[in-house]
């Protein structure tokens, strides 16, 4: 059972499922309920990596039930957290709220290790929703001070860096430490997160080619390939390279969870951008409208703002909805303190629009790392 967990964490979901199936008949005969609960969670996690989300969720529910019946609190917390992760692609609002409830439960029972793990998910939720960044960073910073191993430290640093990069804060030291972790850990997630963060930082510094390369490398991690591919579209679009963008969008279309809610809207936004690059303006506008509507419905306000920025960069500020989109994006970027994005937004809509709103703009040089 432990080996199966190591396998799916090492991006080997098929082997994880095969391995746990060898353990379950033995655990059943011996009535090892806590082992069975963990086995169900491990198998469910492996299945989710393979795009079998409904089976995964059902098995995770079974893991929770077995753990509850036996009073195995840690096993229950782990299964609850993993269930929220599995549901994220289809019911993101519910999943994020579940993780917040799981965090409170883990704190209430004194399971600091599980609380620190769940903080990674609640921070990701805050990032996507474009709200509560200061509270999320405070929680991550506190958890980082109590991290017991390099793996936990790497996760916390990556979570914090996602917001620091967006705010234009200094990240050299944190990414340097994450690079050390990526070289020492067998878990590939540290290297994956490092590639994404380096790409995200390059994007906001204007190096679209480096950003694209790093984000595509992050997408080599099968367990979260869809998430990173959705991000890799942006530097391709900003580079106005339809070949790059199509390569990523076609990979998104081929993902096992391509029809899940989040994946579907990510793909819609990607293809809208490609239509804009290829001069199919009406198709691009319609695609962006649909994607933005869906992002609003699932509560991904930071993603709404960034896709509105994509739309303004690619289609220009003369769209009928351009002013409303710019105002909505500006409100989100200001709320979370995303200075580099504010600069990019000002550049996309032109000086004439921002002349009367000096309080909304940022000083020259904001978004660059301090010396």
Short mmCIF file of C-alpha atoms in Angstrom, two decimals:
data_model
loop_
_atom_site.label_atom_id
_atom_site.label_comp_id
_atom_site.label_asym_id
_atom_site.label_seq_id
_atom_site.Cartn_x
_atom_site.Cartn_y
_atom_site.Cartn_z
CA UNK A 1 0.00 0.00 0.00
CA UNK A 2 2.79 2.43 0.84
CA UNK A 3 4.56 1.54 -2.39
CA UNK A 4 1.42 2.36 -4.39
CA UNK A 5 1.34 5.80 -2.81
CA UNK A 6 4.96 6.38 -3.74
CA UNK A 7 4.22 5.31 -7.30
CA UNK A 8 1.39 7.70 -8.01
CA UNK A 9 3.33 10.50 -6.32
CA UNK A 10 6.17 9.63 -8.71
CA UNK A 11 3.81 10.02 -11.70
CA UNK A 12 3.38 6.28 -12.25
CA UNK A 13 -0.41 5.92 -11.82
CA UNK A 14 -0.78 2.67 -13.77
CA UNK A 15 1.80 0.91 -11.58
CA UNK A 16 0.19 2.43 -8.47
CA UNK A 17 -3.19 0.89 -9.30
CA UNK A 18 -1.64 -2.49 -10.13
CA UNK A 19 0.36 -2.49 -6.90
CA UNK A 20 -2.48 -1.54 -4.58
CA UNK A 21 -4.65 -4.26 -6.14
CA UNK A 22 -2.06 -6.78 -4.95
CA UNK A 23 -2.38 -5.45 -1.41
CA UNK A 24 -6.14 -5.19 -1.07
CA UNK A 25 -7.02 -8.95 -1.03
CA UNK A 26 -4.49 -9.48 1.79
CA UNK A 27 -5.73 -6.50 3.79
CA UNK A 28 -9.34 -7.64 3.36
CA UNK A 29 -8.61 -11.13 4.71
CA UNK A 30 -6.78 -9.68 7.71
CA UNK A 31 -9.44 -7.01 8.42
CA UNK A 32 -6.83 -4.25 8.33
CA UNK A 33 -9.35 -1.44 8.03
CA UNK A 34 -6.90 1.45 8.34
CA UNK A 35 -4.70 -0.10 5.64
CA UNK A 36 -7.78 -0.60 3.48
CA UNK A 37 -8.78 3.06 3.88
CA UNK A 38 -5.31 4.15 2.77
CA UNK A 39 -5.35 1.61 -0.06
CA UNK A 40 -8.67 2.97 -1.35
CA UNK A 41 -7.25 6.51 -1.25
CA UNK A 42 -4.10 5.47 -3.11
CA UNK A 43 -6.01 3.58 -5.77
CA UNK A 44 -8.47 6.44 -6.16
CA UNK A 45 -5.62 8.90 -6.59
CA UNK A 46 -4.02 6.70 -9.24
CA UNK A 47 -7.34 6.42 -11.08
CA UNK A 48 -7.76 10.20 -11.04
CA UNK A 49 -4.38 10.59 -12.77
CA UNK A 50 -5.69 8.25 -15.47
CA UNK A 51 -8.77 10.39 -16.09
CA UNK A 52 -11.14 8.00 -14.29
CA UNK A 53 -12.52 10.69 -12.00
CA UNK A 54 -15.92 9.15 -11.25
CA UNK A 55 -14.42 5.85 -10.11
CA UNK A 56 -11.85 7.79 -8.15
CA UNK A 57 -14.45 9.89 -6.32
CA UNK A 58 -16.56 6.83 -5.48
CA UNK A 59 -13.57 4.97 -4.09
CA UNK A 60 -12.46 8.02 -2.11
CA UNK A 61 -15.93 8.21 -0.53
CA UNK A 62 -15.49 4.57 0.45
CA UNK A 63 -12.12 5.38 2.00
CA UNK A 64 -13.73 8.12 4.10
CA UNK A 65 -16.48 5.75 5.26
CA UNK A 66 -14.01 3.01 6.25
CA UNK A 67 -11.80 5.51 8.09
CA UNK A 68 -14.74 7.06 9.92
CA UNK A 69 -16.08 3.67 11.00
CA UNK A 70 -12.72 2.71 12.47
CA UNK A 71 -11.95 6.10 14.01
CA UNK A 72 -8.82 6.57 11.87
CA UNK A 73 -8.72 10.37 11.80
CA UNK A 74 -5.53 10.79 9.80
CA UNK A 75 -6.71 8.36 7.13
CA UNK A 76 -10.06 10.16 6.99
CA UNK A 77 -8.42 13.58 6.62
CA UNK A 78 -6.18 12.31 3.85
CA UNK A 79 -9.12 10.79 1.98
CA UNK A 80 -11.16 13.98 2.40
CA UNK A 81 -8.32 16.10 1.06
CA UNK A 82 -7.75 13.80 -1.91
CA UNK A 83 -11.48 13.70 -2.67
CA UNK A 84 -11.53 17.49 -2.86
CA UNK A 85 -8.55 17.35 -5.22
CA UNK A 86 -10.33 14.81 -7.44
CA UNK A 87 -13.51 16.92 -7.54
CA UNK A 88 -11.60 20.11 -8.35
CA UNK A 89 -11.77 19.69 -12.13
CA UNK A 90 -15.56 19.18 -12.11
CA UNK A 91 -16.79 21.13 -9.09
CA UNK A 92 -14.09 23.66 -8.24
CA UNK A 93 -16.17 25.83 -5.91
CA UNK A 94 -17.21 22.81 -3.87
CA UNK A 95 -13.67 21.40 -3.86
CA UNK A 96 -12.11 24.63 -2.61
CA UNK A 97 -14.69 24.94 0.14
CA UNK A 98 -14.15 21.30 1.11
CA UNK A 99 -10.42 21.93 1.48
CA UNK A 100 -11.09 24.91 3.74
CA UNK A 101 -13.29 22.69 5.91
CA UNK A 102 -10.60 19.99 5.87
CA UNK A 103 -8.03 22.55 7.01
CA UNK A 104 -10.17 23.54 9.97
CA UNK A 105 -10.73 19.88 10.88
CA UNK A 106 -7.04 19.05 10.70
CA UNK A 107 -6.22 22.01 12.93
CA UNK A 108 -8.96 21.06 15.37
CA UNK A 109 -7.60 17.52 15.80
CA UNK A 110 -4.02 18.75 15.95
CA UNK A 111 -2.75 17.12 12.75
CA UNK A 112 -0.20 19.75 11.72
CA UNK A 113 1.30 17.66 8.92
CA UNK A 114 -2.05 17.25 7.21
CA UNK A 115 -2.93 20.91 7.84
CA UNK A 116 0.27 21.99 6.13
CA UNK A 117 -0.50 19.75 3.16
CA UNK A 118 -4.05 21.10 2.82
CA UNK A 119 -2.76 24.69 2.99
CA UNK A 120 -1.17 24.06 -0.41
CA UNK A 121 -4.63 23.47 -1.86
CA UNK A 122 -6.33 26.36 -0.08
CA UNK A 123 -3.55 28.65 -1.34
CA UNK A 124 -4.12 27.42 -4.89
CA UNK A 125 -7.83 28.12 -4.40
CA UNK A 126 -7.14 31.67 -3.23
CA UNK A 127 -4.82 32.21 -6.22
CA UNK A 128 -7.45 31.07 -8.72
CA UNK A 129 -10.28 32.95 -7.03
CA UNK A 130 -8.25 36.14 -6.84
CA UNK A 131 -9.09 36.78 -3.23
CA UNK A 132 -7.60 36.26 0.22
CA UNK A 133 -3.99 36.28 -0.93
CA UNK A 134 -2.62 37.97 2.19
CA UNK A 135 -4.29 35.43 4.48
CA UNK A 136 -3.10 32.56 2.28
CA UNK A 137 0.47 33.84 2.31
CA UNK A 138 0.37 34.24 6.08
CA UNK A 139 -0.78 30.63 6.46
CA UNK A 140 1.92 29.39 4.08
CA UNK A 141 4.62 31.39 5.87
CA UNK A 142 3.56 29.97 9.23
CA UNK A 143 3.51 26.44 7.81
CA UNK A 144 6.92 26.94 6.21
CA UNK A 145 8.39 27.70 9.62
CA UNK A 146 7.22 24.28 10.86
CA UNK A 147 8.09 22.22 7.76
CA UNK A 148 9.81 19.02 8.89
CA UNK A 149 11.37 17.91 5.63
CA UNK A 150 12.55 19.15 2.27
CA UNK A 151 9.45 17.94 0.45
CA UNK A 152 7.13 19.93 2.71
CA UNK A 153 9.37 22.97 2.44
CA UNK A 154 9.36 22.75 -1.35
CA UNK A 155 5.58 22.62 -1.48
CA UNK A 156 5.25 25.67 0.75
CA UNK A 157 7.82 27.65 -1.22
CA UNK A 158 6.06 26.86 -4.49
CA UNK A 159 2.68 27.92 -3.08
CA UNK A 160 4.07 31.22 -1.83
CA UNK A 161 6.00 31.87 -5.05
CA UNK A 162 2.83 31.61 -7.14
CA UNK A 163 1.63 34.81 -5.44
CA UNK A 164 5.03 36.48 -5.09
CA UNK A 165 5.64 36.12 -8.83
CA UNK A 166 2.23 37.59 -9.67
CA UNK A 167 2.97 40.51 -7.35
CA UNK A 168 6.43 41.13 -8.76
CA UNK A 169 8.06 40.38 -5.41
CA UNK A 170 11.59 39.01 -5.04
CA UNK A 171 11.75 35.25 -5.66
CA UNK A 172 15.41 34.51 -6.41
CA UNK A 173 16.15 32.99 -3.00
CA UNK A 174 12.93 30.97 -2.88
CA UNK A 175 13.37 29.58 -6.39
CA UNK A 176 17.01 28.80 -5.62
CA UNK A 177 15.93 26.76 -2.62
CA UNK A 178 13.22 25.06 -4.70
CA UNK A 179 15.85 24.18 -7.31
CA UNK A 180 17.92 22.46 -4.59
CA UNK A 181 14.83 20.51 -3.52
CA UNK A 182 14.02 19.52 -7.11
CA UNK A 183 17.52 18.08 -7.46
CA UNK A 184 17.32 16.04 -4.27
CA UNK A 185 13.73 14.79 -4.14
CA UNK A 186 12.46 11.74 -6.00
CA UNK A 187 8.95 13.25 -6.05
CA UNK A 188 8.79 15.03 -9.44
CA UNK A 189 6.33 17.67 -8.28
CA UNK A 190 9.08 19.96 -6.96
CA UNK A 191 10.79 20.07 -10.37
CA UNK A 192 7.41 20.51 -12.05
CA UNK A 193 6.51 23.48 -9.86
CA UNK A 194 9.96 24.97 -10.38
CA UNK A 195 9.55 24.86 -14.17
CA UNK A 196 6.14 26.48 -13.95
CA UNK A 197 7.25 29.26 -11.60
CA UNK A 198 10.33 30.04 -13.69
CA UNK A 199 8.05 30.19 -16.71
CA UNK A 200 5.52 32.40 -14.96
CA UNK A 201 8.23 34.81 -13.87
CA UNK A 202 9.72 34.89 -17.37
CA UNK A 203 6.28 35.66 -18.81
CA UNK A 204 5.83 38.72 -16.60
CA UNK A 205 9.34 39.88 -17.49
CA UNK A 206 8.51 39.76 -21.20
CA UNK A 207 10.45 36.61 -22.13
CA UNK A 208 7.67 34.63 -23.78
CA UNK A 209 9.99 32.04 -25.32
CA UNK A 210 11.50 31.06 -21.97
CA UNK A 211 8.07 31.10 -20.37
CA UNK A 212 6.68 28.75 -23.00
CA UNK A 213 9.60 26.34 -22.73
CA UNK A 214 9.44 26.16 -18.93
CA UNK A 215 5.66 25.74 -18.76
CA UNK A 216 5.65 23.01 -21.39
CA UNK A 217 8.31 21.20 -19.36
CA UNK A 218 6.07 21.49 -16.30
CA UNK A 219 3.31 19.80 -18.29
CA UNK A 220 5.44 16.65 -18.57
CA UNK A 221 4.08 15.74 -15.13
CA UNK A 222 1.07 13.61 -16.11
CA UNK A 223 -0.82 14.12 -12.87
CA UNK A 224 -1.27 17.85 -13.49
CA UNK A 225 -0.49 18.19 -17.18
CA UNK A 226 -3.79 19.87 -18.00
CA UNK A 227 -3.23 22.66 -15.48
CA UNK A 228 0.22 23.48 -16.81
CA UNK A 229 -0.78 23.20 -20.46
CA UNK A 230 -3.53 25.74 -19.82
CA UNK A 231 -0.84 28.10 -18.49
CA UNK A 232 1.57 27.36 -21.35
CA UNK A 233 -0.94 28.70 -23.87
CA UNK A 234 -0.47 32.25 -22.55
CA UNK A 235 3.18 32.83 -23.55
CA UNK A 236 2.43 31.29 -26.95
CA UNK A 237 -0.43 33.75 -27.44
CA UNK A 238 1.56 36.73 -26.20
CA UNK A 239 4.37 35.69 -28.57
CA UNK A 240 1.69 35.57 -31.29
CA UNK A 241 2.93 32.15 -32.31
CA UNK A 242 -0.03 30.13 -33.52
CA UNK A 243 2.10 27.00 -34.00
CA UNK A 244 3.16 26.97 -30.35
CA UNK A 245 -0.38 27.71 -29.22
CA UNK A 246 -1.90 24.96 -31.38
CA UNK A 247 0.63 22.43 -30.10
CA UNK A 248 -0.45 23.11 -26.54
CA UNK A 249 -4.18 23.31 -27.31
CA UNK A 250 -4.09 19.97 -29.13
CA UNK A 251 -2.38 18.39 -26.13
CA UNK A 252 -5.10 19.88 -23.91
CA UNK A 253 -7.76 18.34 -26.14
CA UNK A 254 -6.11 14.93 -25.72
CA UNK A 255 -5.97 15.04 -21.92
CA UNK A 256 -7.93 12.26 -20.12
CA UNK A 257 -10.08 14.85 -18.28
CA UNK A 258 -10.63 17.04 -21.33
CA UNK A 259 -14.40 17.14 -20.77
CA UNK A 260 -14.26 18.10 -17.09
CA UNK A 261 -15.55 21.57 -16.24
CA UNK A 262 -12.21 23.31 -15.68
CA UNK A 263 -10.48 21.59 -18.58
CA UNK A 264 -13.34 22.43 -20.93
CA UNK A 265 -13.20 26.16 -20.14
CA UNK A 266 -9.39 26.19 -20.33
CA UNK A 267 -9.60 24.66 -23.79
CA UNK A 268 -12.24 27.18 -24.86
CA UNK A 269 -9.98 30.07 -23.82
CA UNK A 270 -7.00 28.52 -25.62
CA UNK A 271 -8.86 28.08 -28.91
CA UNK A 272 -10.34 31.59 -28.65
CA UNK A 273 -6.80 32.93 -28.46
CA UNK A 274 -5.74 30.86 -31.46
CA UNK A 275 -8.72 32.18 -33.45
CA UNK A 276 -7.55 35.71 -32.59
CA UNK A 277 -4.02 34.94 -33.79
CA UNK A 278 -5.33 33.51 -37.04
CA UNK A 279 -7.53 36.52 -37.80
CA UNK A 280 -10.88 34.89 -37.06
CA UNK A 281 -11.98 37.85 -34.96
CA UNK A 282 -15.71 37.11 -34.56
CA UNK A 283 -14.95 33.51 -33.58
CA UNK A 284 -12.35 34.70 -31.07
CA UNK A 285 -14.74 37.20 -29.48
CA UNK A 286 -17.46 34.56 -29.14
CA UNK A 287 -14.99 32.06 -27.72
CA UNK A 288 -13.69 34.52 -25.15
CA UNK A 289 -17.22 35.47 -24.10
CA UNK A 290 -18.09 31.83 -23.47
CA UNK A 291 -14.84 31.12 -21.61
CA UNK A 292 -15.15 34.20 -19.40
CA UNK A 293 -18.75 33.34 -18.57
CA UNK A 294 -17.68 29.86 -17.45
CA UNK A 295 -14.70 31.15 -15.43
CA UNK A 296 -17.05 33.52 -13.60
CA UNK A 297 -19.47 30.69 -12.88
CA UNK A 298 -16.78 28.57 -11.24
CA UNK A 299 -15.40 31.55 -9.32
CA UNK A 300 -11.96 31.74 -10.96
CA UNK A 301 -11.72 35.54 -10.82
CA UNK A 302 -7.94 35.74 -11.22
CA UNK A 303 -8.26 33.59 -14.32
CA UNK A 304 -11.08 35.84 -15.55
CA UNK A 305 -8.79 38.85 -15.23
CA UNK A 306 -5.86 37.16 -16.98
CA UNK A 307 -8.02 35.91 -19.86
CA UNK A 308 -9.48 39.40 -20.24
CA UNK A 309 -5.89 40.63 -20.48
CA UNK A 310 -5.19 38.01 -23.16
CA UNK A 311 -8.24 39.19 -25.08
CA UNK A 312 -7.21 42.84 -24.90
CA UNK A 313 -3.63 42.08 -25.95
CA UNK A 314 -4.71 39.99 -28.93
CA UNK A 315 -7.82 41.85 -30.11
CA UNK A 316 -7.08 45.40 -28.99
CA UNK A 317 -9.04 47.89 -26.89
CA UNK A 318 -11.67 48.65 -29.56
CA UNK A 319 -13.88 45.69 -28.66
CA UNK A 320 -17.43 46.57 -27.54
CA UNK A 321 -16.76 45.00 -24.15
CA UNK A 322 -13.16 46.15 -23.84
CA UNK A 323 -13.72 48.88 -21.26
CA UNK A 324 -15.83 46.64 -19.01
CA UNK A 325 -13.26 43.85 -19.33
CA UNK A 326 -10.40 46.20 -18.49
CA UNK A 327 -12.20 47.56 -15.45
CA UNK A 328 -13.02 44.07 -14.20
CA UNK A 329 -9.46 42.87 -14.70
CA UNK A 330 -8.03 45.98 -13.05
CA UNK A 331 -10.21 45.48 -9.97
CA UNK A 332 -8.97 41.91 -9.54
CA UNK A 333 -5.30 42.76 -10.14
CA UNK A 334 -5.50 45.66 -7.66
CA UNK A 335 -7.24 43.50 -5.06
CA UNK A 336 -4.47 40.90 -5.06
CA UNK A 337 -1.63 43.37 -5.58
CA UNK A 338 -0.55 41.96 -8.97
CA UNK A 339 1.58 44.92 -10.07
CA UNK A 340 3.10 43.36 -13.22
CA UNK A 341 -0.37 42.47 -14.48
CA UNK A 342 -1.55 46.05 -13.90
CA UNK A 343 1.36 47.31 -15.99
CA UNK A 344 0.54 44.87 -18.78
CA UNK A 345 -3.11 45.87 -18.66
CA UNK A 346 -2.22 49.56 -18.95
CA UNK A 347 -0.02 48.77 -21.94
CA UNK A 348 -2.78 46.73 -23.59
CA UNK A 349 -5.51 49.36 -23.33
CA UNK A 350 -3.33 52.39 -24.09
CA UNK A 351 -2.39 55.56 -22.28
CA UNK A 352 -5.61 57.39 -23.16
CA UNK A 353 -7.68 55.06 -21.02
CA UNK A 354 -5.44 55.34 -17.97
CA UNK A 355 -4.76 59.09 -18.00
CA UNK A 356 -7.77 59.79 -15.82
CA UNK A 357 -7.17 56.98 -13.35
CA UNK A 358 -3.70 57.64 -11.97
CA UNK A 359 -4.65 56.08 -8.67
CA UNK A 360 -5.18 52.80 -10.46
CA UNK A 361 -1.81 52.72 -12.14
CA UNK A 362 1.53 51.59 -10.78
CA UNK A 363 4.83 53.46 -10.76
CA UNK A 364 7.42 52.87 -13.44
CA UNK A 365 9.51 49.84 -12.72
CA UNK A 366 6.90 48.11 -10.57
CA UNK A 367 6.91 44.38 -11.13
CA UNK A 368 10.68 44.11 -11.37
CA UNK A 369 12.46 42.38 -8.55
CA UNK A 370 14.11 44.69 -6.02
CA UNK A 371 17.89 44.56 -5.89
#
